mmCIF file of C-alpha atoms in Angstrom:
data_model
loop_
_atom_site.group_PDB
_atom_site.id
_atom_site.type_symbol
_atom_site.label_atom_id
_atom_site.label_comp_id
_atom_site.label_asym_id
_atom_site.label_seq_id
_atom_site.Cartn_x
_atom_site.Cartn_y
_atom_site.Cartn_z
ATOM 1 C CA UNK A 1 -60.300 -124.568 -98.518
ATOM 2 C CA UNK A 2 -59.582 -121.797 -95.949
ATOM 3 C CA UNK A 3 -63.115 -120.499 -95.214
ATOM 4 C CA UNK A 4 -63.907 -122.842 -92.348
ATOM 5 C CA UNK A 5 -60.712 -122.383 -90.540
ATOM 6 C CA UNK A 6 -60.980 -118.446 -90.990
ATOM 7 C CA UNK A 7 -64.264 -118.515 -89.311
ATOM 8 C CA UNK A 8 -63.268 -120.752 -86.696
ATOM 9 C CA UNK A 9 -60.417 -118.245 -85.948
ATOM 10 C CA UNK A 10 -62.485 -115.231 -86.250
ATOM 11 C CA UNK A 11 -65.132 -116.626 -83.864
ATOM 12 C CA UNK A 12 -62.477 -117.466 -81.311
ATOM 13 C CA UNK A 13 -60.499 -114.219 -81.731
ATOM 14 C CA UNK A 14 -63.894 -112.433 -80.741
ATOM 15 C CA UNK A 15 -64.591 -114.827 -77.868
ATOM 16 C CA UNK A 16 -61.081 -114.164 -76.463
ATOM 17 C CA UNK A 17 -61.052 -110.629 -77.039
ATOM 18 C CA UNK A 18 -58.090 -110.588 -79.341
ATOM 19 C CA UNK A 19 -56.347 -106.939 -79.513
ATOM 20 C CA UNK A 20 -52.906 -107.740 -80.943
ATOM 21 C CA UNK A 21 -52.678 -109.795 -84.308
ATOM 22 C CA UNK A 22 -49.440 -110.409 -86.014
ATOM 23 C CA UNK A 23 -49.006 -112.185 -89.260
ATOM 24 C CA UNK A 24 -45.839 -113.361 -91.168
ATOM 25 C CA UNK A 25 -46.212 -113.056 -94.873
ATOM 26 C CA UNK A 26 -48.674 -110.739 -96.299
ATOM 27 C CA UNK A 27 -51.572 -110.767 -98.812
ATOM 28 C CA UNK A 28 -48.725 -110.229 -101.564
ATOM 29 C CA UNK A 29 -51.017 -109.942 -104.498
ATOM 30 C CA UNK A 30 -53.774 -107.848 -102.677
ATOM 31 C CA UNK A 31 -57.247 -108.448 -103.762
ATOM 32 C CA UNK A 32 -55.955 -110.035 -107.333
ATOM 33 C CA UNK A 33 -55.578 -113.531 -105.964
ATOM 34 C CA UNK A 34 -57.717 -113.203 -102.817
ATOM 35 C CA UNK A 35 -58.962 -116.590 -102.995
ATOM 36 C CA UNK A 36 -55.790 -118.413 -103.904
ATOM 37 C CA UNK A 37 -53.863 -116.786 -101.184
ATOM 38 C CA UNK A 38 -56.448 -116.366 -98.461
ATOM 39 C CA UNK A 39 -56.626 -112.677 -98.275
ATOM 40 C CA UNK A 40 -55.521 -112.942 -94.634
ATOM 41 C CA UNK A 41 -54.261 -109.452 -94.409
ATOM 42 C CA UNK A 42 -57.579 -108.015 -95.618
ATOM 43 C CA UNK A 43 -59.558 -110.380 -93.297
ATOM 44 C CA UNK A 44 -57.397 -109.602 -90.180
ATOM 45 C CA UNK A 45 -57.446 -105.847 -91.125
ATOM 46 C CA UNK A 46 -61.250 -105.874 -91.120
ATOM 47 C CA UNK A 47 -61.331 -107.688 -87.809
ATOM 48 C CA UNK A 48 -58.881 -105.265 -86.143
ATOM 49 C CA UNK A 49 -61.094 -102.222 -87.537
ATOM 50 C CA UNK A 50 -64.264 -103.799 -86.291
ATOM 51 C CA UNK A 51 -62.656 -104.539 -82.729
ATOM 52 C CA UNK A 52 -60.545 -101.984 -81.862
ATOM 53 C CA UNK A 53 -57.348 -104.313 -82.137
ATOM 54 C CA UNK A 54 -53.839 -103.548 -83.553
ATOM 55 C CA UNK A 55 -52.798 -105.579 -86.756
ATOM 56 C CA UNK A 56 -49.242 -106.208 -87.728
ATOM 57 C CA UNK A 57 -48.269 -107.757 -91.179
ATOM 58 C CA UNK A 58 -44.538 -108.387 -91.668
ATOM 59 C CA UNK A 59 -42.953 -109.255 -94.993
ATOM 60 C CA UNK A 60 -39.429 -108.865 -96.628
ATOM 61 C CA UNK A 61 -40.923 -107.686 -99.865
ATOM 62 C CA UNK A 62 -42.113 -104.051 -100.060
ATOM 63 C CA UNK A 63 -44.142 -104.657 -103.028
ATOM 64 C CA UNK A 64 -46.200 -107.331 -101.474
ATOM 65 C CA UNK A 65 -46.735 -104.940 -98.493
ATOM 66 C CA UNK A 66 -47.741 -102.340 -100.846
ATOM 67 C CA UNK A 67 -50.311 -104.638 -102.531
ATOM 68 C CA UNK A 68 -51.641 -105.864 -99.275
ATOM 69 C CA UNK A 69 -52.263 -101.994 -97.922
ATOM 70 C CA UNK A 70 -53.596 -100.957 -101.055
ATOM 71 C CA UNK A 71 -56.247 -104.012 -100.924
ATOM 72 C CA UNK A 72 -57.173 -103.098 -97.381
ATOM 73 C CA UNK A 73 -57.692 -99.416 -98.372
ATOM 74 C CA UNK A 74 -60.046 -100.602 -101.095
ATOM 75 C CA UNK A 75 -61.908 -102.807 -99.078
ATOM 76 C CA UNK A 76 -61.986 -100.662 -95.785
ATOM 77 C CA UNK A 77 -62.166 -97.539 -97.403
ATOM 78 C CA UNK A 78 -59.221 -96.384 -95.574
ATOM 79 C CA UNK A 79 -55.955 -97.416 -93.990
ATOM 80 C CA UNK A 80 -56.488 -97.140 -90.044
ATOM 81 C CA UNK A 81 -53.536 -95.990 -88.015
ATOM 82 C CA UNK A 82 -53.979 -99.520 -86.048
ATOM 83 C CA UNK A 83 -52.971 -101.445 -89.319
ATOM 84 C CA UNK A 84 -49.435 -101.994 -89.616
ATOM 85 C CA UNK A 85 -47.502 -103.074 -92.718
ATOM 86 C CA UNK A 86 -43.687 -103.443 -91.812
ATOM 87 C CA UNK A 87 -40.870 -104.451 -93.905
ATOM 88 C CA UNK A 88 -38.848 -106.877 -91.867
ATOM 89 C CA UNK A 89 -37.220 -110.296 -91.524
ATOM 90 C CA UNK A 90 -40.223 -112.111 -89.788
ATOM 91 C CA UNK A 91 -37.855 -113.865 -87.198
ATOM 92 C CA UNK A 92 -36.361 -110.588 -86.289
ATOM 93 C CA UNK A 93 -39.497 -108.954 -85.937
ATOM 94 C CA UNK A 94 -41.129 -111.692 -83.769
ATOM 95 C CA UNK A 95 -38.027 -111.780 -81.613
ATOM 96 C CA UNK A 96 -38.070 -108.094 -80.934
ATOM 97 C CA UNK A 97 -41.876 -107.681 -80.690
ATOM 98 C CA UNK A 98 -42.650 -105.517 -77.589
ATOM 99 C CA UNK A 99 -45.830 -106.836 -76.266
ATOM 100 C CA UNK A 100 -47.810 -110.235 -76.070
ATOM 101 C CA UNK A 101 -49.258 -111.382 -79.329
ATOM 102 C CA UNK A 102 -53.008 -112.576 -79.015
ATOM 103 C CA UNK A 103 -53.266 -114.085 -82.531
ATOM 104 C CA UNK A 104 -50.343 -115.329 -84.535
ATOM 105 C CA UNK A 105 -50.559 -116.173 -88.150
ATOM 106 C CA UNK A 106 -47.686 -117.757 -89.874
ATOM 107 C CA UNK A 107 -47.709 -117.689 -93.609
ATOM 108 C CA UNK A 108 -44.037 -116.602 -94.620
ATOM 109 C CA UNK A 109 -41.475 -118.316 -96.755
ATOM 110 C CA UNK A 110 -43.392 -120.194 -99.666
ATOM 111 C CA UNK A 111 -43.829 -124.007 -99.416
ATOM 112 C CA UNK A 112 -41.876 -125.784 -101.925
ATOM 113 C CA UNK A 113 -42.984 -129.698 -101.966
ATOM 114 C CA UNK A 114 -39.661 -130.739 -103.433
ATOM 115 C CA UNK A 115 -37.855 -128.984 -100.590
ATOM 116 C CA UNK A 116 -40.013 -128.779 -97.826
ATOM 117 C CA UNK A 117 -37.391 -128.374 -95.082
ATOM 118 C CA UNK A 118 -36.668 -124.683 -96.072
ATOM 119 C CA UNK A 119 -40.177 -123.428 -95.254
ATOM 120 C CA UNK A 120 -40.656 -125.740 -92.424
ATOM 121 C CA UNK A 121 -37.527 -124.740 -90.650
ATOM 122 C CA UNK A 122 -38.203 -121.156 -91.185
ATOM 123 C CA UNK A 123 -41.548 -121.236 -89.661
ATOM 124 C CA UNK A 124 -39.945 -123.141 -86.729
ATOM 125 C CA UNK A 125 -37.648 -120.224 -86.091
ATOM 126 C CA UNK A 126 -40.727 -117.959 -86.262
ATOM 127 C CA UNK A 127 -42.533 -119.817 -83.485
ATOM 128 C CA UNK A 128 -39.347 -120.032 -81.297
ATOM 129 C CA UNK A 129 -38.858 -116.316 -81.854
ATOM 130 C CA UNK A 130 -42.607 -115.484 -81.074
ATOM 131 C CA UNK A 131 -42.901 -117.956 -78.240
ATOM 132 C CA UNK A 132 -41.910 -115.730 -75.477
ATOM 133 C CA UNK A 133 -44.698 -113.281 -76.506
ATOM 134 C CA UNK A 134 -47.464 -115.894 -76.547
ATOM 135 C CA UNK A 135 -50.080 -116.216 -73.329
ATOM 136 C CA UNK A 136 -52.138 -119.144 -72.352
ATOM 137 C CA UNK A 137 -54.826 -117.376 -74.254
ATOM 138 C CA UNK A 138 -52.957 -116.809 -77.532
ATOM 139 C CA UNK A 139 -54.103 -118.541 -80.825
ATOM 140 C CA UNK A 140 -51.633 -119.747 -83.421
ATOM 141 C CA UNK A 141 -52.614 -120.184 -86.936
ATOM 142 C CA UNK A 142 -50.554 -121.859 -89.664
ATOM 143 C CA UNK A 143 -51.404 -121.644 -93.317
ATOM 144 C CA UNK A 144 -50.546 -124.281 -96.176
ATOM 145 C CA UNK A 145 -50.490 -127.228 -93.527
ATOM 146 C CA UNK A 146 -52.562 -129.610 -95.762
ATOM 147 C CA UNK A 147 -49.870 -130.228 -98.262
ATOM 148 C CA UNK A 148 -47.538 -133.279 -98.787
ATOM 149 C CA UNK A 149 -44.730 -133.642 -96.004
ATOM 150 C CA UNK A 150 -46.958 -131.618 -93.509
ATOM 151 C CA UNK A 151 -46.842 -128.425 -95.274
ATOM 152 C CA UNK A 152 -45.519 -125.202 -93.514
ATOM 153 C CA UNK A 153 -46.741 -126.397 -90.170
ATOM 154 C CA UNK A 154 -45.254 -129.716 -89.600
ATOM 155 C CA UNK A 155 -42.367 -128.410 -87.332
ATOM 156 C CA UNK A 156 -44.405 -125.724 -85.600
ATOM 157 C CA UNK A 157 -47.191 -128.116 -84.840
ATOM 158 C CA UNK A 158 -44.832 -130.579 -83.197
ATOM 159 C CA UNK A 159 -43.036 -127.927 -81.292
ATOM 160 C CA UNK A 160 -46.393 -126.470 -79.898
ATOM 161 C CA UNK A 161 -47.726 -129.873 -78.901
ATOM 162 C CA UNK A 162 -44.622 -130.551 -77.114
ATOM 163 C CA UNK A 163 -45.155 -127.307 -75.141
ATOM 164 C CA UNK A 164 -48.690 -128.486 -73.954
ATOM 165 C CA UNK A 165 -50.583 -126.902 -76.940
ATOM 166 C CA UNK A 166 -53.597 -128.718 -78.611
ATOM 167 C CA UNK A 167 -54.861 -128.721 -82.264
ATOM 168 C CA UNK A 168 -58.096 -127.077 -82.358
ATOM 169 C CA UNK A 169 -58.607 -127.449 -86.249
ATOM 170 C CA UNK A 170 -56.388 -129.160 -88.576
ATOM 171 C CA UNK A 171 -57.202 -128.686 -92.391
ATOM 172 C CA UNK A 172 -55.511 -126.807 -94.855
ATOM 173 C CA UNK A 173 -54.813 -124.370 -92.191
ATOM 174 C CA UNK A 174 -54.058 -125.416 -88.549
ATOM 175 C CA UNK A 175 -55.221 -123.580 -85.393
ATOM 176 C CA UNK A 176 -53.650 -124.337 -82.079
ATOM 177 C CA UNK A 177 -54.492 -123.241 -78.363
ATOM 178 C CA UNK A 178 -52.702 -123.698 -75.045
ATOM 179 C CA UNK A 179 -54.489 -126.590 -73.500
ATOM 180 C CA UNK A 180 -56.414 -125.702 -70.550
#
C-alpha cells in the first residue's frame, strides 16, 4: 500500500534534485518487517547513495537506529558517510537542523487508533519545527495517513494546506508540495 507513493516521491525527488533528506522515525526492524513498515530508511539511503545526497534518520530508540543502519549496510554493502542515523528527539532535531530540507518524511510516534491525538499532535509539532527549513521546492511526505481519524497526517496536512501547500498524492501516505 506504499509502493505508488514511494515511486511518486522518488520520481519527484529526482526531478527536483533533492540533496537533503530527513526522516523522523527510522526503519526500526530493519529488513525484518520491510513490507509492513515500508523500509523508508533503506529506500532513502539508496536514493542518497545514487544521487550524491545526504540522508538523516532521527529516532529516540538506539536499537531501532542500529537495526536500520544494519539493514542499509546489508542492502548497499556499506554505510556511506552521507547516511546519518541520529538518536534524538525529532522535534528538537528539526528545530535545530542547520540547512534547508529538500525532502521531509514524517513517520515517528506510532499511531494509536484509540488515541489518535497523541501521534497527530506530535507530527504537527514536527512540521512546525521543520517549517523554517522548508523551501518552495521542498517535498513533505507523511506515512500512515490512510487510517481512521486521518492517521498521523491529519493535523500536518491541514497546517500545510493553510500555508499554501497542495496535496500531490493522498493514499496510505500523503505527499505535499508548495503550490506554484
